[in-house]
Short mmCIF file of C-alpha atoms and ligand atoms in Angstrom, two decimals:
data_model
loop_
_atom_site.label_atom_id
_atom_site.label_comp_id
_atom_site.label_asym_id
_atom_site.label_seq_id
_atom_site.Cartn_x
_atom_site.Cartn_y
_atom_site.Cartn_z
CA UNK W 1 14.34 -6.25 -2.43
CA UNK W 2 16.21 -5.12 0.73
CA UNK W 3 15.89 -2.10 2.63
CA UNK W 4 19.13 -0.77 1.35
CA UNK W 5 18.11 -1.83 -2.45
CA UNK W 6 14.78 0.32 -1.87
CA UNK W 7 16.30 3.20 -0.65
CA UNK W 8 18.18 3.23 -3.16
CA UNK W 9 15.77 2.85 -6.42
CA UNK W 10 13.21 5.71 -4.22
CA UNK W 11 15.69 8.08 -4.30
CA UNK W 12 16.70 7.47 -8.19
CA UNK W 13 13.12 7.67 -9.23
CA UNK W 14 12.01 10.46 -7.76
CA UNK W 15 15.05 12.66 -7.24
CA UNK W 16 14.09 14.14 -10.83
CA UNK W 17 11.00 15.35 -9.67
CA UNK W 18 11.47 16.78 -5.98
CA UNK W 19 14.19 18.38 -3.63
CA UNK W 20 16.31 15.85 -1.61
CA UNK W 21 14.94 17.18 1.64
CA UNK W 22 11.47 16.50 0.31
CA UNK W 23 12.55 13.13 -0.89
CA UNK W 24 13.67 12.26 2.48
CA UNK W 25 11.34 13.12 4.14
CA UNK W 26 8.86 11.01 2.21
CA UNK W 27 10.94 8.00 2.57
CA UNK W 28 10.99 8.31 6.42
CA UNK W 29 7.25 8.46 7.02
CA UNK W 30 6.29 5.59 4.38
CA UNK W 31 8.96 3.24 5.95
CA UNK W 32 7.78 4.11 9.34
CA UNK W 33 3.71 3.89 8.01
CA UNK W 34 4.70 0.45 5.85
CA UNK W 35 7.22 -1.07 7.96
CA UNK W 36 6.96 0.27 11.43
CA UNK W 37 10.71 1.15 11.09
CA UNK W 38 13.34 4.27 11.40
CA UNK W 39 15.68 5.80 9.20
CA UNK W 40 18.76 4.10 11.26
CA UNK W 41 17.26 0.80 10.70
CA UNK W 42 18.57 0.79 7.19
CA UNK W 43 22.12 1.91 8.32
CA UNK W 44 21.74 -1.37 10.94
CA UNK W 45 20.03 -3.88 8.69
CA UNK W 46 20.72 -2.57 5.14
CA UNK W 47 20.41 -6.44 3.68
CA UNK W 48 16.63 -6.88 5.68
CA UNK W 49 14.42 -8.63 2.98
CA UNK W 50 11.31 -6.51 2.46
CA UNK W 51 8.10 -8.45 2.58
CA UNK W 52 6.58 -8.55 -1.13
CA UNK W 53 2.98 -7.47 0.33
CA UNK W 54 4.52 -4.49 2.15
CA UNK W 55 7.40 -4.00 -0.74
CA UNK W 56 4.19 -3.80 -3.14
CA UNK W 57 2.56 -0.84 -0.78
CA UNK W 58 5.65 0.72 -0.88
CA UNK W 59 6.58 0.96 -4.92
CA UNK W 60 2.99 1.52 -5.19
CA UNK W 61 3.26 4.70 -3.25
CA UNK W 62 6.27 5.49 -4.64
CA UNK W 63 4.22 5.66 -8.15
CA UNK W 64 1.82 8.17 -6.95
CA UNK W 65 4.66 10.61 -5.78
CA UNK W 66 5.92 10.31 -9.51
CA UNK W 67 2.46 11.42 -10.61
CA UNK W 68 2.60 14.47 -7.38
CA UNK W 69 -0.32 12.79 -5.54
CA UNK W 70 -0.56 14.58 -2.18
CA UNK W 71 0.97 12.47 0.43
CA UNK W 72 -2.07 12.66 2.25
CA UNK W 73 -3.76 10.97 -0.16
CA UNK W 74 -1.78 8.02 -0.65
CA UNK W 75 -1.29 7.54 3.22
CA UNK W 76 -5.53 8.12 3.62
CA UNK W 77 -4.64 10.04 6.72
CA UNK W 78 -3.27 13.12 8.19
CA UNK W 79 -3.34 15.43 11.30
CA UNK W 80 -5.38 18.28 12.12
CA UNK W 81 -5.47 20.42 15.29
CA UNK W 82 -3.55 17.67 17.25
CA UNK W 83 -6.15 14.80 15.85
CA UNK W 84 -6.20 12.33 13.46
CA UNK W 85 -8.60 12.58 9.81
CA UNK W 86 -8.82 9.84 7.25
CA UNK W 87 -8.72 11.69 4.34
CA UNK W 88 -9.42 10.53 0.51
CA UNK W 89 -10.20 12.60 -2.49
CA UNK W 90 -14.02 13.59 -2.30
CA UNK W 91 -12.24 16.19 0.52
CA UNK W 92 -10.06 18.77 0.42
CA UNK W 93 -6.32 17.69 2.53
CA UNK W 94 -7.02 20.04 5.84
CA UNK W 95 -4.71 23.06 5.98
CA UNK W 96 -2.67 24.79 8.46
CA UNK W 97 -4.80 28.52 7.84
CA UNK W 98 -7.86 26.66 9.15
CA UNK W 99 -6.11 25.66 11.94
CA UNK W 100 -5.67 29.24 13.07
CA UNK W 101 -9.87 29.76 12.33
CA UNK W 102 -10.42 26.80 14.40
CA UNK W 103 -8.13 28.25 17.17
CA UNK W 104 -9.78 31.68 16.96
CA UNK W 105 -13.15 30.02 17.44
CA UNK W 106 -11.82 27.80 20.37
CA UNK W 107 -10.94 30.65 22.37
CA UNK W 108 -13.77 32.72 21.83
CA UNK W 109 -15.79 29.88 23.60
CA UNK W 110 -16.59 28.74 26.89
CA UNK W 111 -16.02 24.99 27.33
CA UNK W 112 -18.51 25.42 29.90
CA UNK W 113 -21.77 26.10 27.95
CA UNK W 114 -23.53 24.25 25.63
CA UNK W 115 -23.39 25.97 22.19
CA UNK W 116 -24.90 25.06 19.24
CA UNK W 117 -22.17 24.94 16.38
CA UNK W 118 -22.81 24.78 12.76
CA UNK W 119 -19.77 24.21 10.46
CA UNK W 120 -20.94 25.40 6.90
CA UNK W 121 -18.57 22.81 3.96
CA UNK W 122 -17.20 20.75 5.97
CA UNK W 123 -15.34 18.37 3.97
CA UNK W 124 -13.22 15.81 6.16
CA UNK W 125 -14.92 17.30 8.99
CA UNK W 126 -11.30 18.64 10.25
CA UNK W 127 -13.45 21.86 12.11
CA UNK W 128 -16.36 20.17 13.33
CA UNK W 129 -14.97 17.71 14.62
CA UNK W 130 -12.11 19.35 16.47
CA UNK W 131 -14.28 22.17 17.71
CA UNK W 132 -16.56 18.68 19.14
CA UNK W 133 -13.35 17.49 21.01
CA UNK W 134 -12.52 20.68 22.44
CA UNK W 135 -16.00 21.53 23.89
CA UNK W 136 -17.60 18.78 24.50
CA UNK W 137 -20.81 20.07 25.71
CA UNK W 138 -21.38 21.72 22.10
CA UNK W 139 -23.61 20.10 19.53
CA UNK W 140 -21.93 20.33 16.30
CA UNK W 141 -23.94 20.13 13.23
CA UNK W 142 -21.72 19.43 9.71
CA UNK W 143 -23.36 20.37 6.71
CA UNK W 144 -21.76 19.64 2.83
CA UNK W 145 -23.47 19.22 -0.72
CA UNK W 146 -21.46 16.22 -0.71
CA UNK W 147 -22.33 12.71 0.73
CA UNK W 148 -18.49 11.34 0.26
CA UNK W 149 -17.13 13.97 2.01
CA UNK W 150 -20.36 13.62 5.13
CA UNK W 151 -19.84 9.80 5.16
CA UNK W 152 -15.98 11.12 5.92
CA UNK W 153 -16.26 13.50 8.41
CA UNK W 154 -18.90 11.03 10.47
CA UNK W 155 -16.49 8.54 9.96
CA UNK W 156 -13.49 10.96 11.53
CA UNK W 157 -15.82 12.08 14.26
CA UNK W 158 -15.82 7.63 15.51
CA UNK W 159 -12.20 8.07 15.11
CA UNK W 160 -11.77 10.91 17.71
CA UNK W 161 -14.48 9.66 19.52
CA UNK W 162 -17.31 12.73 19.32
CA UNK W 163 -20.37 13.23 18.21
CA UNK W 164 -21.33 15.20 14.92
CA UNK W 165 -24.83 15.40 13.10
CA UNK W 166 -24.27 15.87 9.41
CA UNK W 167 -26.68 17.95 7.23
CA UNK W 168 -26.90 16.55 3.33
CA UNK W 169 -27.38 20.72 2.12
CA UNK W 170 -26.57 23.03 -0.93
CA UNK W 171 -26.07 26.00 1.03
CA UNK W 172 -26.91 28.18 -2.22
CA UNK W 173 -30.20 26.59 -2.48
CA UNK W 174 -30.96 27.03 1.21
CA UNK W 175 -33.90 28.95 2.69
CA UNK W 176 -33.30 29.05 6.32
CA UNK W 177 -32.11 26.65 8.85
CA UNK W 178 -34.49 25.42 11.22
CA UNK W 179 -32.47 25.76 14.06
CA UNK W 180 -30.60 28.66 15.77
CA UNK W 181 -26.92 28.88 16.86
CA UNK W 182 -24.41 30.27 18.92
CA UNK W 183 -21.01 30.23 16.04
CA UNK W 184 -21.71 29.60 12.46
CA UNK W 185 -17.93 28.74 11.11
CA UNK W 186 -16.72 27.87 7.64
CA UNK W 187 -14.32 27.38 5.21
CA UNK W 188 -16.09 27.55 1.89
CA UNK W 189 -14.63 27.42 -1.54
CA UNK W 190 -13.29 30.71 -2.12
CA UNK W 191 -10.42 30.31 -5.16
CA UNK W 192 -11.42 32.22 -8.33
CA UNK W 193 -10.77 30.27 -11.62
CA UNK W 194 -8.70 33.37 -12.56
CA UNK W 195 -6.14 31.97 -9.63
CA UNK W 196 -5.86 28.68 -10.99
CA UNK W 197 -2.48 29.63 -12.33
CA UNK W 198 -1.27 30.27 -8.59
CA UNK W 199 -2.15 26.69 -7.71
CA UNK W 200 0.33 24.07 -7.19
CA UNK W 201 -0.04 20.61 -9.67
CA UNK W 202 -0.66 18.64 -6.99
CA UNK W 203 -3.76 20.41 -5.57
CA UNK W 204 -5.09 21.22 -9.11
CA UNK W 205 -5.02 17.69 -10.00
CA UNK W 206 -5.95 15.57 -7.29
CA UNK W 207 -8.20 18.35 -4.52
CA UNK W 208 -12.08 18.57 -5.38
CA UNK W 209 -12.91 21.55 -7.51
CA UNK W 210 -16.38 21.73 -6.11
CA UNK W 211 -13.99 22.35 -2.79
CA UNK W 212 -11.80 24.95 -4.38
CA UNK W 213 -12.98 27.05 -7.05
CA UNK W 214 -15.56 30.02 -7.75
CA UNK W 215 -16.51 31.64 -10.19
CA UNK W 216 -14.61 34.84 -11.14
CA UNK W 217 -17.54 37.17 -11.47
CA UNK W 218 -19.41 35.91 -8.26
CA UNK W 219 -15.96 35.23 -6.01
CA UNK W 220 -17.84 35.84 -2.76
CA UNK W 221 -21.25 33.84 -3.45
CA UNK W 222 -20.53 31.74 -0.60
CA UNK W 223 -20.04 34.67 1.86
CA UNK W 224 -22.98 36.75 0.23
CA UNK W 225 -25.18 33.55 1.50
CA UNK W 226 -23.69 32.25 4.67
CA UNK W 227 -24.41 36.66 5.62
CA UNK W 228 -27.98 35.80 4.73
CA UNK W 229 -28.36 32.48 6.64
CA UNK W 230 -26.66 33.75 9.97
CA UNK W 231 -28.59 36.90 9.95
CA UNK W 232 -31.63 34.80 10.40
CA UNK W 233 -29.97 31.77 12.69
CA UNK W 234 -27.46 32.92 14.31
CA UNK W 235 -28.17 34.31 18.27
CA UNK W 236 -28.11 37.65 19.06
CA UNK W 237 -24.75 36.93 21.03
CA UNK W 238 -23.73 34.60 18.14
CA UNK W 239 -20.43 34.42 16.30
CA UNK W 240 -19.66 33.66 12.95
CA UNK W 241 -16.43 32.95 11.66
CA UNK W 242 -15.11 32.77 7.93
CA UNK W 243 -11.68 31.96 5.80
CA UNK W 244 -11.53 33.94 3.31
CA UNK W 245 -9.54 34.69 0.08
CA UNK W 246 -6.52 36.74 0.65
CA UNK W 247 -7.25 39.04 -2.29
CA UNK W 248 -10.60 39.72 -1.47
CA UNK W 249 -10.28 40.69 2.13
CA UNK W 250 -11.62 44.14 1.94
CA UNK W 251 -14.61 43.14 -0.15
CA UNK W 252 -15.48 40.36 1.98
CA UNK W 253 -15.41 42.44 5.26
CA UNK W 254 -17.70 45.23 3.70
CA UNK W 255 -19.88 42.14 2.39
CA UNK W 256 -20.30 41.59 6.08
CA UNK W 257 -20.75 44.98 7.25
CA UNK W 258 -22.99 45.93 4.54
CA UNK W 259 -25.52 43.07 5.52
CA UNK W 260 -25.70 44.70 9.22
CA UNK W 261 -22.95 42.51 11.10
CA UNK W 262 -21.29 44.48 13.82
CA UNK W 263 -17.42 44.19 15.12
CA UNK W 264 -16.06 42.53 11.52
CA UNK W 265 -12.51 42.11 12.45
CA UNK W 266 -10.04 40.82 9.92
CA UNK W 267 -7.27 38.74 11.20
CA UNK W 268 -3.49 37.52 9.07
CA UNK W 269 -2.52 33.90 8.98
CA UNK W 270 0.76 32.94 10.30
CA UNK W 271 2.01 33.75 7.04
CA UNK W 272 0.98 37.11 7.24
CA UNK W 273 -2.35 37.07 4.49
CA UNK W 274 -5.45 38.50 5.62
CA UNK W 275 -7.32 34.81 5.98
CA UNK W 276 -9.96 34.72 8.53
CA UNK W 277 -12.67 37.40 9.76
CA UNK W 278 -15.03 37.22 12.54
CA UNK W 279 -18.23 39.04 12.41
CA UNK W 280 -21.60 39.37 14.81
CA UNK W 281 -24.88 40.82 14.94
N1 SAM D 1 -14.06 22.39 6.07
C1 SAM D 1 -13.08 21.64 5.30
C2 SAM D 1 -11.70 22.23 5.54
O1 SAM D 1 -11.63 23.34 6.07
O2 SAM D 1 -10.70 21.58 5.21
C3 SAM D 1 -13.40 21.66 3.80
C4 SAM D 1 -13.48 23.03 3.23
S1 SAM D 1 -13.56 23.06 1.46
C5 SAM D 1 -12.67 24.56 1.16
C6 SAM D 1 -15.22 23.55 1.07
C7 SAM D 1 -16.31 22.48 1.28
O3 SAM D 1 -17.56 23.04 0.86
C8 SAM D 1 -16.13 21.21 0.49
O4 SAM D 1 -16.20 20.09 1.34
C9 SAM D 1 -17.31 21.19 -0.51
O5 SAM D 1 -17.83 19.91 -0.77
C10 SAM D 1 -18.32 22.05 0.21
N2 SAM D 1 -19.26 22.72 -0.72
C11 SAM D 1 -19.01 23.21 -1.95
N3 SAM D 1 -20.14 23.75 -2.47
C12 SAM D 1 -21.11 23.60 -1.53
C13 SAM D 1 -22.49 23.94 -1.48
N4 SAM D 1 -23.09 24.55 -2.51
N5 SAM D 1 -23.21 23.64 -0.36
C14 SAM D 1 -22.60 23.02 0.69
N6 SAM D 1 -21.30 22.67 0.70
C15 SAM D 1 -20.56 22.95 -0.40
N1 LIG D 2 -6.46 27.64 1.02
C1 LIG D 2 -6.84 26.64 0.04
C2 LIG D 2 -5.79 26.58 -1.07
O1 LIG D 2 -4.85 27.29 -1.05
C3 LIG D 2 -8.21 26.96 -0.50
C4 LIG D 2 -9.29 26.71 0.49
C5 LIG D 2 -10.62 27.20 0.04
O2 LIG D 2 -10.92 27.39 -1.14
N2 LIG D 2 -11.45 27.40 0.98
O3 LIG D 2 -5.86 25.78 -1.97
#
């Protein structure tokens, strides 16, 4: 098939299914990921042969946008905070909210000191492992129920070149932690099942529901438990910062205050939802 042939047969199949911008958009970054080329290359060379290994990579792809497979899925990677993650689908795809916790943290801390971090869930390690680049002198511990998603986010840390330790841990069936820390961060599951309607097909089908969903009548479990832990492990100067469900913002800032944690301030995302809170003792 040539280049001009292929653009040709992406568009048809999946104009149906997405917006043209959307469509484009896809077809630049897989021939750039595939075949190392631009979208002028097919205006200059629209009769290049494709290879059949890399034409196979590319219909195959092609297949799992028909079935609204993240594209961060079927490319295994994506970027977070200015670095690079190999994703797959024991972990949730790293969002742009978290980001804005991550940055929140970052300037909060001095590069200079050696904190102790602990990042509570932490999936594809996207926040340990850029709060490890950014302050190097911090020891980052990464704790998850899950060993996929562990084995991922030690395998992203060798990517960007940092050190994480990774805790195998069911938060809920934690006592204590054995250690004490400076910021406690996380981004815990925090979707009721009652918002499943809100949630796109392609998260619903192909994210982690043990990295999504709660249960409706216990929405802030998480919360009510990381309150407990950093009570008893976080520094008296500590810092502990949370996402958070939009639609439970008040709740989950009394939640805080109610379990003794001083200055809980509530901060929007860049899309103006009440998203992240910071709390301390
Ligand atoms: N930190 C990543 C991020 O921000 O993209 C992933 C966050 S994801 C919303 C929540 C993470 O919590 C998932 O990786 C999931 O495996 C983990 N998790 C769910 N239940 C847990 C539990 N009981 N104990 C520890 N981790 C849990
Ligand atoms: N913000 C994510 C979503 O919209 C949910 C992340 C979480 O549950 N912590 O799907």
């Amino acid at each position: 098939m040539t280049l001009k042939e292929f653009k040709e047969h992406f568009f048809k199949r999946l104009s149906p299914l997405y917006p043209n911008q959307e469509i484009e958009s896809f077809f630049r970054i897989l021939i750039e990921t595939y075949l190392g080329l631009r979208n002028i290359d097919v205006f200059l060379n629209p009769d290049k042969k494709i290879k059949l290994k890399k034409l196979d990579h590319l219909l195959a792809a092609r297949e799992r946008l028909v079935l609204f497979e993240p594209l961060q899925y079927i490319l295994g990677q994506t970027e977070f905070y200015g670095l690079n993650f190999a994703l797959n689908p024991n972990v949730l795809i790293p969002r742009p909210e978290t980001e804005e916790l991550v940055e929140w943290a970052l300037k909060d801390a001095d590069a200079e000191t050696a904190a102790r971090i602990l990042d509570i869930g932490t999936g594809s390690g996207c926040i340990a492992v850029s709060l490890a680049k950014n302050l190097p002198l911090a020891r980052v511990d990464a704790l998850d129920v899950s060993k996929e998603a562990l084995h991922l986010a030690q395998h992203n840390a060798q990517i960007n070149a940092v050190e994480i330790h990774t805790l195998h841990q069911n938060i809920l069936e934690t006592g204590r932690f054995d250690k004490q820390y400076d910021v406690i961060i996380s981004n815990p599951p925090y979707v009721r099942n009652l918002e499943k309607t809100e949630i796109q097909a392609n998260v619903l089908n192909f994210e982690p529901h043990l990295a999504l969903f709660v249960e409706n009548h216990d929405a802030l479990i998480f919360y009510r438990k990381i309150a407990e832990l950093a009570k008893s492990s976080l520094n008296t100067s500590g810092r502990l910062y949370v996402e958070i469900n939009q639609y439970l913002a008040e709740e989950t800032r009394s939640l805080f205050e109610e379990n003794g944690f001083k200055n809980v301030e509530l901060r929007l995302d860049y899309a103006g939802k009440p998203r992240m809170i910071k709390a301390c003792l």
